Coordinates of N, CA, C and O in Angstrom, one line a residue:
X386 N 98.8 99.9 54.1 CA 98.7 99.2 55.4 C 98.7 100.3 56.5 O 98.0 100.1 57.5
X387 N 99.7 101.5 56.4 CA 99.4 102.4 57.4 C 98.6 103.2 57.6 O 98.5 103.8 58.7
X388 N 97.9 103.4 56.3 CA 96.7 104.2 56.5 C 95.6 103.5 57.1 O 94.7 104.0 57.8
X389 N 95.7 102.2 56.8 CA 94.4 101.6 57.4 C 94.8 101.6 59.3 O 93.9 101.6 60.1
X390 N 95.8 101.7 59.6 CA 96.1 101.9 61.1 C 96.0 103.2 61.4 O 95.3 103.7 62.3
X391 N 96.7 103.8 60.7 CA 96.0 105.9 61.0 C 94.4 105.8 61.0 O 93.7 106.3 61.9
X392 N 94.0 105.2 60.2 CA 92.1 105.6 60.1 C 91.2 104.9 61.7 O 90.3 105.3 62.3
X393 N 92.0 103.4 62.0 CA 91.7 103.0 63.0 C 92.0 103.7 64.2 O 91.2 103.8 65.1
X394 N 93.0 104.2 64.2 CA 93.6 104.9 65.5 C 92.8 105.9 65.8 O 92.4 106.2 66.9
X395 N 92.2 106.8 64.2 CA 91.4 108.1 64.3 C 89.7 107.4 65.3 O 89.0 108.0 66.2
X396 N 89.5 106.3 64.8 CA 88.2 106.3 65.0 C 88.2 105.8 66.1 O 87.2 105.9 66.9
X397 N 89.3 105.1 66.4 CA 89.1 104.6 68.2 C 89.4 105.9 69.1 O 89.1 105.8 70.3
X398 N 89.9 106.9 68.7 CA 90.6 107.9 69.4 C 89.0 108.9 69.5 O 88.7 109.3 70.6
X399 N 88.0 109.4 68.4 CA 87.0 109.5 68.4 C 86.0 109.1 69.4 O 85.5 109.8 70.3
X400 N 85.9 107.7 69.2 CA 84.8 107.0 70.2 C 85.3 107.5 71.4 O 84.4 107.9 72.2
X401 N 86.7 107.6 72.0 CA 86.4 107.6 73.3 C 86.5 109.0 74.2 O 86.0 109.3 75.3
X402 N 87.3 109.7 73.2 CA 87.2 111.1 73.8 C 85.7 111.7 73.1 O 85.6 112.9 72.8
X403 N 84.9 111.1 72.9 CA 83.1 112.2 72.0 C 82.3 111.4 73.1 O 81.2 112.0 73.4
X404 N 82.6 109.9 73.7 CA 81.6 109.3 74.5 C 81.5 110.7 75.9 O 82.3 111.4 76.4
X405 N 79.8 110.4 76.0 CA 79.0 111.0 77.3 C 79.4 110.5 78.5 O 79.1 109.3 78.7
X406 N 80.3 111.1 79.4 CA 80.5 111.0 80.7 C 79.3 110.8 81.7 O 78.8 111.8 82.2
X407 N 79.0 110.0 81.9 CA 78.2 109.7 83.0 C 78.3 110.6 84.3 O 79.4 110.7 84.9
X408 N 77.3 111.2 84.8 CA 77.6 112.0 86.0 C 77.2 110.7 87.4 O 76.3 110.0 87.4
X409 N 78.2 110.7 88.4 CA 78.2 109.7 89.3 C 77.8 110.6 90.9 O 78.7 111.3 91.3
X410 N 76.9 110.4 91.4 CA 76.9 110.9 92.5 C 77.6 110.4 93.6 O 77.5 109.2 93.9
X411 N 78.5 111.4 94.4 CA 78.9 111.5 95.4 C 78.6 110.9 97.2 O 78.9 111.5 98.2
X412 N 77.9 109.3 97.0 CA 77.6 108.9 97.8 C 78.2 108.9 99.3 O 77.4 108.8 100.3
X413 N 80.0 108.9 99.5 CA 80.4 108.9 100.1 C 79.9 110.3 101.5 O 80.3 110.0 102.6
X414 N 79.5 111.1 101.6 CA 79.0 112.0 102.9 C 77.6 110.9 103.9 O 77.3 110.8 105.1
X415 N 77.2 110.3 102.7 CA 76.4 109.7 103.6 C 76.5 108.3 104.2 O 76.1 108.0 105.3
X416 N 77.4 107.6 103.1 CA 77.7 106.5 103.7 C 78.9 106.3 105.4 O 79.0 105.3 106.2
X417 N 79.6 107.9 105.3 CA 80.1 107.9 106.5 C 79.3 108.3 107.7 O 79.4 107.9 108.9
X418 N 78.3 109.3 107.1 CA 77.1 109.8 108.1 C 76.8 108.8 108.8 O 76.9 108.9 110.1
X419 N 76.2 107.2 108.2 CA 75.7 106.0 108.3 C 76.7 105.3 109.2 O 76.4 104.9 110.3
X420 N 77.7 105.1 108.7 CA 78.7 104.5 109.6 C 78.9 105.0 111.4 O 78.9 104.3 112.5
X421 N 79.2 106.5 111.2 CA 79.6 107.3 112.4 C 78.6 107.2 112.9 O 79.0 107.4 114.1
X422 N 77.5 107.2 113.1 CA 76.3 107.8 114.0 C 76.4 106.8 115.4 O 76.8 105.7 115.0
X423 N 76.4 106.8 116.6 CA 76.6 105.8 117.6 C 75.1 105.9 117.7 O 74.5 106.9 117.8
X424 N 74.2 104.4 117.5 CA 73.5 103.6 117.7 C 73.7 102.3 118.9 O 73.0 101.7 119.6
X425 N 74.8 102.3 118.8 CA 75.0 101.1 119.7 C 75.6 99.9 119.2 O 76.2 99.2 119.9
X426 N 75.2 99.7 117.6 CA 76.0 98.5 116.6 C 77.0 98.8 116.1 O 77.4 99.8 115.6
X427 N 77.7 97.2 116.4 CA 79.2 96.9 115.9 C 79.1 97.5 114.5 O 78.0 97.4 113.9
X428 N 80.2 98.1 113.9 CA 80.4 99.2 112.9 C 80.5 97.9 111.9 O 80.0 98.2 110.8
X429 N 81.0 96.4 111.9 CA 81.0 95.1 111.1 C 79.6 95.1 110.8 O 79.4 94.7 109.6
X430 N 78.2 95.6 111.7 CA 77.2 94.8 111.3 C 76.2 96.3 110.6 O 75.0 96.2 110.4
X431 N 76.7 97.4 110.5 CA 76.1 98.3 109.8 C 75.4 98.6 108.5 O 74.4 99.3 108.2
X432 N 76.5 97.6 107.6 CA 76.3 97.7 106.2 C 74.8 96.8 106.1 O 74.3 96.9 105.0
X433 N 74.0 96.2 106.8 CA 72.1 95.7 106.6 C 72.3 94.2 106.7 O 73.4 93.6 107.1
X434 N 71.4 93.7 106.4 CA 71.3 92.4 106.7 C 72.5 91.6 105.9 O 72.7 90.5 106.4
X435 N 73.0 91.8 105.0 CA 74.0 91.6 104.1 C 74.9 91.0 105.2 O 75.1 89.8 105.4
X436 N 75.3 92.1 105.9 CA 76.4 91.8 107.0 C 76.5 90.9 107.9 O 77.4 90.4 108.5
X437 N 75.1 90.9 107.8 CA 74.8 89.9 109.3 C 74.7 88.7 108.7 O 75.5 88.0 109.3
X438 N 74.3 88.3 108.2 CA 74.7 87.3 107.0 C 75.7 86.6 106.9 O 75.8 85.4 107.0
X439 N 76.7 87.4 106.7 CA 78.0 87.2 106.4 C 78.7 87.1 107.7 O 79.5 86.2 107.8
X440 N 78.5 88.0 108.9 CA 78.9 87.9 109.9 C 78.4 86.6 110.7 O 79.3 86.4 111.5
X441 N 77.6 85.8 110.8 CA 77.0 84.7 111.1 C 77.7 83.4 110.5 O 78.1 82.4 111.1
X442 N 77.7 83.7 108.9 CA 78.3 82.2 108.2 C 79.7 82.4 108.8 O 79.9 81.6 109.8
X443 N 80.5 83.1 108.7 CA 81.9 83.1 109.3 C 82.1 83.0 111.1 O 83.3 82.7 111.5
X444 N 81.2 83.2 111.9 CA 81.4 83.0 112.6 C 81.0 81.1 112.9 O 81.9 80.5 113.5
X445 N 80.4 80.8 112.7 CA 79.5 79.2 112.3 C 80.9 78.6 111.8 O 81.6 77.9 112.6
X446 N 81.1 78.9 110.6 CA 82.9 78.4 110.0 C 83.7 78.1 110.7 O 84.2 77.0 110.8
X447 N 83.9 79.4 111.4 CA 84.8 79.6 112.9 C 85.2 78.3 114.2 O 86.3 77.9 114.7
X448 N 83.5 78.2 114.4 CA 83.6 77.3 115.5 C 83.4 75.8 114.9 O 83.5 74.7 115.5
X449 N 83.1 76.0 113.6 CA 82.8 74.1 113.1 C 84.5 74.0 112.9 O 85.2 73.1 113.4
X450 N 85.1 75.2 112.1 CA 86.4 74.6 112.3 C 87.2 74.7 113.6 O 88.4 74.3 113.5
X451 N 87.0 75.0 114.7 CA 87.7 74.9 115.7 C 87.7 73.7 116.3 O 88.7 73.0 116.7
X452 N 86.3 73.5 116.1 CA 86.2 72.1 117.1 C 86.7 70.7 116.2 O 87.0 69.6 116.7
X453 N 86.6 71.0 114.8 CA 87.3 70.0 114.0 C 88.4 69.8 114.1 O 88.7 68.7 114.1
X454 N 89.5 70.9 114.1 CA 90.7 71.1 114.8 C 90.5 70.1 116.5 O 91.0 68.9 116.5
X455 N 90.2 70.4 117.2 CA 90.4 69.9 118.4 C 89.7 68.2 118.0 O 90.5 67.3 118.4
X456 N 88.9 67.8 117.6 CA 88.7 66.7 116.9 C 89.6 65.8 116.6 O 89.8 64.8 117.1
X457 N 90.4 66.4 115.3 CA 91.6 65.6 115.1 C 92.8 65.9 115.9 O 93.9 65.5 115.4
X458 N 92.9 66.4 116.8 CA 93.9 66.7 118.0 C 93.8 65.4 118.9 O 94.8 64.7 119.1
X459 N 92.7 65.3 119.3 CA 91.8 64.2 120.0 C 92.2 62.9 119.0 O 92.7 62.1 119.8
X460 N 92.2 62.8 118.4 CA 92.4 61.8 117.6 C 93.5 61.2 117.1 O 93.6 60.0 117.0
X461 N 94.6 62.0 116.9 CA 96.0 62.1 116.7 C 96.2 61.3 118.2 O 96.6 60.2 118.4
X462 N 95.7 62.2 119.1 CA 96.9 62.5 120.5 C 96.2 60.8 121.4 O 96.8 60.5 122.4
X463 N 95.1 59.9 120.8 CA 95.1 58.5 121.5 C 94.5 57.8 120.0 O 93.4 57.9 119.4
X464 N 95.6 57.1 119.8 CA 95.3 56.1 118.1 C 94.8 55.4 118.4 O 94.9 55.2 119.6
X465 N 93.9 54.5 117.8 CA 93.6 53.5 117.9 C 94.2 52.3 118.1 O 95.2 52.1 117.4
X466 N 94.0 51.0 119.1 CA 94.8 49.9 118.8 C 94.6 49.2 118.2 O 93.5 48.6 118.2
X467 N 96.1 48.7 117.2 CA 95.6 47.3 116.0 C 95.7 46.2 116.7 O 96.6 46.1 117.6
X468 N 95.0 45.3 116.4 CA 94.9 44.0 116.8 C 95.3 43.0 116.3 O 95.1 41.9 116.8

């Protein structure tokens, strides 16, 4: 029984220290390049249309729930009369 867990341990311990390291390039110089440059846009809406996207649905969110809020404020604040 313990040999069969020594032979496992060998061969998991194999696979991971013999696996090829992937080389990952160092994207980070540019993505700050991109960020810092003064163009004129909000640093929120930099990341491409992705952002604006996103920046749009949350803002839309924002104001449907506000005014839903003030809705049931409105609503609360004069009940209806039962008859």
């Amino acid at each position: 029984m313990n040999r069969h867990i020594f032979a496992l341990q060998q061969v998991a311990r194999r696979t991971i220290t013999s696996s090829v390291r992937r080389q990952v390039d160092n994207k980070v110089p540019q993505k700050q390049k991109h960020f810092q440059e003064d163009n004129g846009m909000p640093v929120h809406l930099k990341g491409g249309s992705g952002d604006a996207i996103l920046y749009r649905s949350t803002m839309a969110l924002t104001v449907l729930g506000a005014g839903y809020v003030v809705y049931e404020l409105v609503k609360a604040a004069f009940p209806q009369k039962k008859e």
